[in-house]
Coordinates of C-alpha atoms and ligand atoms in Angstrom, one line a residue:
M1 CA 10.4 -15.4 -25.5
A2 CA 11.0 -18.5 -23.5
E3 CA 10.0 -17.9 -19.9
E4 CA 12.0 -20.7 -18.4
L5 CA 15.1 -18.7 -19.2
F6 CA 14.2 -16.1 -16.6
T7 CA 13.1 -18.3 -13.7
A8 CA 16.8 -19.2 -13.4
R9 CA 16.3 -21.4 -10.3
F10 CA 19.7 -22.8 -10.7
V11 CA 21.4 -19.5 -10.2
K12 CA 22.4 -18.6 -6.7
N13 CA 21.0 -15.6 -5.0
K14 CA 23.9 -14.2 -3.1
M15 CA 23.0 -10.6 -3.3
I16 CA 20.0 -9.8 -1.4
L17 CA 19.9 -6.1 -0.8
K18 CA 18.7 -5.8 2.9
L19 CA 18.9 -2.2 3.6
I20 CA 19.6 1.1 1.9
Q21 CA 20.4 4.3 3.8
L22 CA 20.2 7.7 2.1
E23 CA 21.7 10.9 3.4
N24 CA 21.3 14.2 1.4
F25 CA 20.4 12.1 -1.6
R26 CA 18.0 14.0 -4.0
S27 CA 14.9 14.8 -2.0
F28 CA 15.9 12.7 1.1
K29 CA 17.7 14.3 4.0
K30 CA 18.0 11.1 5.9
R31 CA 16.1 8.0 5.2
E32 CA 16.4 4.2 5.5
F33 CA 14.6 1.5 3.6
K34 CA 14.6 -2.1 4.6
F35 CA 14.1 -4.8 2.0
S36 CA 13.9 -8.6 1.9
F37 CA 13.6 -11.2 -0.8
K38 CA 9.9 -10.3 -0.9
T39 CA 8.7 -8.3 -3.8
C40 CA 8.8 -4.7 -2.5
F41 CA 6.4 -2.1 -3.7
L42 CA 7.4 1.5 -3.2
L43 CA 4.1 3.4 -3.2
G44 CA 3.5 7.1 -3.3
P45 CA 2.2 10.1 -5.3
N46 CA 4.2 11.8 -8.0
T47 CA 7.4 13.5 -6.6
A48 CA 7.4 11.4 -3.4
G49 CA 10.9 10.2 -4.3
K50 CA 10.2 6.7 -5.6
T51 CA 12.5 6.9 -8.6
N52 CA 15.1 8.6 -6.4
V53 CA 15.3 5.4 -4.3
L54 CA 15.8 3.2 -7.4
E55 CA 18.4 5.7 -8.6
A56 CA 20.3 5.2 -5.4
I57 CA 20.2 1.5 -5.6
Y58 CA 21.3 1.5 -9.3
L59 CA 24.1 3.9 -8.3
L60 CA 25.5 1.2 -6.0
A61 CA 25.3 -1.4 -8.8
S62 CA 26.7 0.6 -11.7
G63 CA 28.6 3.5 -10.1
K64 CA 26.5 6.0 -11.9
S65 CA 23.1 7.5 -12.1
F66 CA 20.7 6.3 -14.8
R67 CA 19.2 9.8 -15.2
A68 CA 21.6 12.5 -14.0
S69 CA 24.2 13.8 -16.5
Q70 CA 26.3 15.2 -13.6
D71 CA 26.8 13.3 -10.3
T72 CA 26.2 16.5 -8.3
E73 CA 22.6 16.5 -9.4
M74 CA 22.0 13.7 -6.9
I75 CA 23.3 15.8 -4.0
K76 CA 20.4 17.3 -2.1
Y77 CA 20.0 21.0 -2.9
E78 CA 22.2 23.1 -0.7
S79 CA 24.0 20.2 0.8
E80 CA 27.8 19.7 0.4
F81 CA 27.7 15.9 0.1
S82 CA 25.5 12.9 -0.5
R83 CA 25.9 9.4 0.9
V84 CA 24.3 6.2 -0.2
K85 CA 24.9 3.0 1.8
G86 CA 23.6 -0.4 1.0
K87 CA 23.8 -3.7 2.9
I88 CA 24.2 -6.8 0.9
E89 CA 24.5 -9.9 3.1
K90 CA 27.5 -9.1 5.2
D91 CA 28.9 -6.3 3.1
E92 CA 28.2 -2.7 3.3
L93 CA 28.6 -0.7 0.1
E94 CA 28.9 3.1 0.2
I95 CA 29.2 5.9 -2.3
I96 CA 29.9 9.5 -1.2
L97 CA 29.4 12.3 -3.7
T98 CA 30.6 15.9 -3.1
R99 CA 30.8 19.1 -5.1
G100 CA 34.6 19.1 -4.8
E101 CA 34.8 20.6 -1.3
I102 CA 33.5 20.3 2.2
N103 CA 33.8 23.1 4.7
G104 CA 36.1 24.9 2.3
K105 CA 38.5 21.9 2.0
R106 CA 39.0 20.2 -1.3
T107 CA 37.6 16.6 -1.5
N108 CA 37.2 13.9 -4.1
K109 CA 34.0 14.3 -6.0
K110 CA 33.2 10.6 -5.6
L111 CA 34.3 7.9 -3.2
Y112 CA 33.5 4.2 -3.2
K113 CA 33.8 2.1 -0.1
I114 CA 33.2 -1.5 0.9
N115 CA 33.0 -2.1 4.6
N116 CA 34.4 1.3 5.2
T117 CA 37.5 0.7 3.1
P118 CA 38.0 2.9 0.0
K119 CA 37.9 1.0 -3.3
R120 CA 38.6 1.8 -6.9
L121 CA 35.6 1.5 -9.1
P122 CA 36.6 -1.8 -10.7
D123 CA 36.9 -3.4 -7.3
F124 CA 33.6 -1.8 -6.1
L125 CA 31.5 -2.9 -9.0
G126 CA 30.1 -6.4 -8.9
S127 CA 28.9 -6.6 -5.3
L128 CA 25.5 -5.6 -6.4
R129 CA 23.9 -6.3 -9.8
A130 CA 20.8 -4.6 -10.9
V131 CA 18.5 -4.6 -14.0
L132 CA 16.4 -1.5 -14.3
F133 CA 13.2 -1.1 -16.3
K134 CA 11.7 2.3 -16.7
P135 CA 9.0 3.9 -18.9
E136 CA 11.6 6.1 -20.6
D137 CA 13.2 2.9 -22.0
I138 CA 10.7 3.3 -24.9
N139 CA 13.2 5.8 -26.2
L140 CA 15.5 2.9 -26.9
V141 CA 13.1 2.3 -29.8
L142 CA 12.0 5.8 -30.6
G143 CA 14.9 8.0 -29.5
S144 CA 18.2 9.1 -31.1
P145 CA 21.1 6.7 -31.7
S146 CA 23.0 8.2 -28.8
I147 CA 20.4 6.8 -26.4
R148 CA 21.0 3.3 -27.8
R149 CA 24.8 3.7 -27.6
D150 CA 24.5 4.9 -24.0
Y151 CA 22.5 1.8 -23.3
L152 CA 25.1 -0.5 -24.7
N153 CA 27.8 1.3 -22.8
L154 CA 25.9 1.3 -19.5
I155 CA 25.4 -2.4 -19.6
L156 CA 28.8 -3.4 -21.0
E157 CA 30.8 -1.1 -18.7
Q158 CA 29.3 -2.9 -15.7
L159 CA 30.1 -6.3 -17.0
D160 CA 33.3 -6.1 -19.0
W161 CA 36.3 -4.3 -17.6
Q162 CA 38.2 -4.4 -20.9
Y163 CA 35.2 -2.7 -22.6
R164 CA 35.3 0.0 -20.0
T165 CA 39.0 0.8 -20.5
C166 CA 38.7 0.6 -24.3
L167 CA 35.7 3.0 -24.3
S168 CA 37.5 5.5 -22.0
A169 CA 40.7 5.4 -24.2
Y170 CA 38.6 5.6 -27.4
N171 CA 36.6 8.6 -26.2
K172 CA 39.7 10.5 -25.2
G173 CA 41.4 9.6 -28.4
L174 CA 38.4 10.7 -30.4
R175 CA 38.5 14.2 -28.9
Q176 CA 42.2 14.5 -29.7
R177 CA 41.8 13.2 -33.2
N178 CA 39.0 15.7 -33.9
K179 CA 41.2 18.5 -32.7
V180 CA 44.1 17.3 -35.0
L181 CA 41.6 17.2 -38.0
S182 CA 40.6 20.8 -37.3
K183 CA 44.2 21.9 -37.0
I184 CA 45.2 20.2 -40.3
R185 CA 42.3 22.1 -42.0
E186 CA 43.6 25.3 -40.5
G187 CA 47.2 24.5 -41.7
E188 CA 48.4 24.2 -38.1
A189 CA 49.2 20.4 -38.1
K190 CA 50.4 17.8 -40.5
E191 CA 48.5 14.8 -41.8
S192 CA 51.2 12.5 -40.3
Q193 CA 50.0 13.6 -36.9
L194 CA 46.8 11.5 -37.4
T195 CA 48.7 8.2 -37.5
F196 CA 49.0 7.8 -33.7
W197 CA 45.3 8.6 -33.1
N198 CA 44.2 6.4 -36.0
Q199 CA 46.0 3.4 -34.5
L200 CA 44.6 4.2 -31.0
L201 CA 41.1 4.5 -32.3
I202 CA 41.3 1.4 -34.4
K203 CA 42.7 -0.8 -31.6
N204 CA 40.1 0.3 -29.0
G205 CA 37.2 0.8 -31.4
Q206 CA 37.4 -2.7 -32.8
I207 CA 37.2 -4.2 -29.4
I208 CA 34.2 -2.0 -28.7
N209 CA 32.5 -3.0 -31.9
Q210 CA 33.2 -6.7 -31.3
T211 CA 31.9 -6.6 -27.7
R212 CA 28.7 -4.9 -28.8
E213 CA 28.2 -7.4 -31.6
I214 CA 28.6 -10.4 -29.2
M215 CA 26.0 -8.8 -26.8
I216 CA 23.5 -8.2 -29.6
I217 CA 24.0 -11.8 -31.0
F218 CA 23.2 -13.0 -27.4
Y219 CA 20.1 -10.8 -27.2
N220 CA 18.9 -12.1 -30.6
K221 CA 19.1 -15.7 -29.4
Q222 CA 16.5 -14.8 -26.7
F223 CA 14.0 -13.3 -29.1
K224 CA 11.3 -15.1 -31.2
D225 CA 9.8 -12.7 -33.7
T226 CA 11.8 -9.6 -32.9
E227 CA 15.3 -9.0 -34.0
I228 CA 17.9 -6.4 -33.2
I229 CA 19.9 -5.3 -36.2
Y230 CA 23.3 -3.9 -35.2
D231 CA 24.1 -0.9 -37.5
K232 CA 27.8 -1.1 -36.9
S233 CA 30.3 1.6 -38.0
P234 CA 33.5 -0.4 -38.2
I235 CA 36.8 1.4 -37.8
T236 CA 39.6 0.3 -40.1
L237 CA 42.5 2.1 -41.8
Q238 CA 40.7 1.7 -45.2
R239 CA 37.5 3.3 -43.9
L240 CA 39.5 6.2 -42.3
E241 CA 41.3 6.7 -45.6
K242 CA 38.0 6.6 -47.5
Y243 CA 36.4 9.3 -45.3
K244 CA 39.6 11.4 -44.8
Q245 CA 38.6 14.3 -47.0
A246 CA 35.2 14.6 -45.5
E247 CA 36.7 14.3 -42.0
L248 CA 39.2 17.1 -42.7
A249 CA 36.4 19.3 -44.1
L250 CA 34.3 18.8 -41.0
G251 CA 37.0 18.4 -38.4
M252 CA 35.2 15.3 -37.2
T253 CA 35.8 11.6 -37.1
L254 CA 33.1 10.0 -39.2
V255 CA 33.6 6.2 -38.6
G256 CA 33.8 4.1 -35.5
P257 CA 31.7 2.9 -32.6
H258 CA 30.7 6.5 -31.7
R259 CA 28.5 6.3 -34.8
D260 CA 27.0 2.9 -34.1
D261 CA 23.3 2.3 -33.8
F262 CA 20.8 -0.5 -33.6
K263 CA 17.2 -1.0 -34.5
F264 CA 14.4 -3.3 -33.7
L265 CA 12.8 -5.3 -36.5
K266 CA 9.7 -7.4 -36.1
H267 CA 9.2 -10.5 -38.3
K268 CA 5.9 -10.6 -40.1
A269 CA 4.5 -13.1 -42.6
N270 CA 5.2 -10.7 -45.4
G271 CA 8.7 -9.5 -44.3
R272 CA 10.2 -7.5 -41.5
K273 CA 9.2 -4.1 -40.2
D274 CA 11.2 -1.5 -38.4
L275 CA 9.4 -0.9 -35.1
S276 CA 10.6 2.7 -34.7
L277 CA 8.8 3.6 -38.0
Y278 CA 5.9 1.1 -38.2
G279 CA 5.4 -0.4 -34.8
S280 CA 2.4 0.2 -32.7
R281 CA 3.0 1.7 -29.3
G282 CA 2.3 -1.7 -27.8
E283 CA 4.7 -3.5 -30.1
Q284 CA 7.4 -0.9 -29.3
R285 CA 6.8 -1.5 -25.5
L286 CA 7.0 -5.2 -26.0
A287 CA 10.3 -4.9 -27.9
V288 CA 11.7 -3.0 -24.9
L289 CA 10.4 -5.5 -22.5
Y290 CA 12.1 -8.3 -24.5
L291 CA 15.3 -6.3 -24.5
K292 CA 15.2 -6.0 -20.8
L293 CA 14.5 -9.7 -20.3
A294 CA 17.5 -10.4 -22.6
E295 CA 19.6 -8.0 -20.5
L296 CA 18.6 -10.0 -17.4
K297 CA 19.7 -13.2 -19.0
F298 CA 22.9 -11.6 -20.2
V299 CA 23.8 -10.4 -16.7
I300 CA 23.2 -13.9 -15.3
Q301 CA 25.3 -15.4 -18.1
K302 CA 28.1 -13.0 -17.4
T303 CA 28.1 -13.1 -13.6
N304 CA 26.3 -16.3 -12.7
Q305 CA 24.3 -14.2 -10.2
K306 CA 20.8 -13.1 -10.1
P307 CA 20.5 -9.3 -10.3
I308 CA 18.0 -7.4 -8.4
L309 CA 15.2 -6.1 -10.5
L310 CA 14.2 -2.4 -10.3
L311 CA 10.9 -1.7 -12.0
D312 CA 10.0 2.0 -12.2
D313 CA 6.3 2.4 -12.7
I314 CA 6.0 -0.1 -15.5
F315 CA 2.7 -1.8 -14.9
S316 CA 0.7 1.2 -16.1
E317 CA 2.5 0.8 -19.4
L318 CA 1.8 -2.9 -20.0
D319 CA -1.3 -4.8 -21.0
K320 CA -2.6 -7.9 -19.0
K321 CA -0.6 -10.5 -20.9
N322 CA 2.7 -8.7 -20.6
R323 CA 2.0 -7.9 -16.9
K324 CA 1.6 -11.6 -16.4
L325 CA 5.0 -12.3 -18.1
V326 CA 6.7 -9.8 -15.8
I327 CA 5.0 -11.1 -12.7
K328 CA 6.1 -14.6 -13.5
I329 CA 9.7 -13.4 -13.6
I330 CA 9.7 -11.1 -10.6
N331 CA 8.6 -13.9 -8.2
D332 CA 12.0 -15.4 -8.8
Y333 CA 14.1 -12.3 -8.1
Q334 CA 14.5 -9.7 -5.5
T335 CA 12.4 -7.0 -7.0
I336 CA 11.6 -3.4 -6.1
I337 CA 8.7 -1.9 -7.9
T338 CA 7.5 1.7 -7.8
N339 CA 3.9 2.6 -8.3
T340 CA 1.9 5.8 -7.9
G341 CA -1.1 5.7 -5.7
E342 CA -2.0 3.9 -2.6
E343 CA -2.9 0.5 -3.9
I344 CA -1.7 -2.1 -6.4
D345 CA -4.1 -3.5 -8.9
K346 CA -5.7 -6.7 -7.5
D347 CA -4.7 -8.8 -10.5
I348 CA -1.0 -8.0 -9.8
K349 CA -1.3 -8.4 -6.1
K350 CA -2.8 -11.9 -6.2
E351 CA -0.1 -13.2 -8.6
I352 CA 2.8 -12.1 -6.4
K353 CA 3.9 -14.6 -3.8
D354 CA 5.1 -12.5 -1.1
S355 CA 5.1 -8.8 -1.0
L356 CA 6.2 -5.9 1.2
F357 CA 4.7 -2.4 0.9
I358 CA 6.6 0.8 1.7
K359 CA 4.7 4.1 1.5
L360 CA 6.3 7.4 0.7
N361 CA 4.9 10.8 1.2
I362 CA 5.7 14.0 -0.5
D363 CA 7.7 15.5 2.4
N364 CA 10.1 12.9 3.5
Ligands
LIG401 N1 19.2 17.3 -5.9 C1 17.9 17.3 -5.3 N2 17.7 17.9 -4.1 C2 16.5 18.0 -3.6 N3 15.4 17.5 -4.2 C3 15.5 16.9 -5.4 C4 16.8 16.8 -6.0 N4 16.7 16.2 -7.2 C5 15.4 15.9 -7.3 N5 14.7 16.3 -6.3 C6 13.2 16.2 -6.0 O1 12.9 14.8 -6.0 C7 11.5 14.8 -6.4 C8 11.4 13.7 -7.5 O2 11.5 12.5 -7.0 P1 11.2 11.3 -7.9 O3 11.6 11.5 -9.3 O4 11.9 10.1 -7.2 O5 9.6 11.2 -7.7 P2 8.7 10.0 -8.0 O6 8.1 9.5 -6.7 O7 9.4 8.9 -8.8 O8 7.6 10.7 -8.8 P3 6.8 10.2 -10.1 O9 5.7 9.3 -9.6 O10 6.3 11.5 -10.7 O11 7.7 9.4 -11.0 C9 11.1 16.1 -7.0 O12 10.2 16.7 -6.2 C10 12.4 16.8 -7.1 O13 12.3 18.2 -6.9
LIG402 MG1 9.3 8.3 -10.7

């Protein structure tokens, strides 16, 4: 992988996150963190709340959590709401989460604001860009296809509004089409009722497939000896026709981007090997590191801005050579790194130009 791609000196750095304020967010009742362009280390023992801080920052960048399946999980236990504020240059971003009511009054479950003015999600996103790298990302190689689809969606939804609307329409249409399939099987609906849903899924599904394909082609251009193979499930009238009997029997749509997957192949002198099956742990980690670096480049290409890098406890996972690769890159970005324990390894410390240390304790 070519390192010069990531130094990206030509790209402006408009988005320094200066401050983040948390209120009733996860384990934090009220807490403020100041950052600068220096590489920031968040240090503290397990459960101190390090990942919670990264989650809050990523929430401002993407509009959602990278680990909660429900937004309410981020609200501090027994609190009615949660507030995350971030200052980026002159702008103040804010997200408020509630459980649907405060003091017995109904409220929105999620509110986005910029400079105290409510915004719709499409207008909110884009003020802050972040690329996150966490140990669980190894599941992109080892885990189930849905983890890889979620990854594609998470990245593309932030960068491509057409993708977001197509995905939302597709998912709703898919649920409806599956219901119709079940009803046809039960004799409660006619086959002609599928036509509308077929068209809706084909129209939106093809855009989803194409957008994912373009992203994967871009990623592959960044790699040297690793390749991502897109295992696409195209959606066309012919394919829906071909699978119709099976779909009716199962009450389930069997083709389309909701069945997509991708895998990592490594090129060897004697052919290619699938890293999920034959890769060593190190090779799998390296593939994920490359994927993340390609993501970084992808975000820059799409936005012409440098994202902030959020690295959750990754140094313990990488060997010396790969740590060096990461360190080279982080010196050129605003980076926030979590690490357990009091100290950072000397070899990391001396390579980083300018660093800031924030210590967290268990009872914040
Ligand atoms: N909604 C919530 N309300 C209150 N506390 C919460 C909530 N969600 C999570 N926590 C607490 O936050 C803590 C975990 O924080 P976090 O995952 O950020 O820790 P960490 O410092 O990253 O730890 P590790 O080093 O193990 O990764 C846990 O103690 C958990 O109980
Ligand atoms: Mg953590």
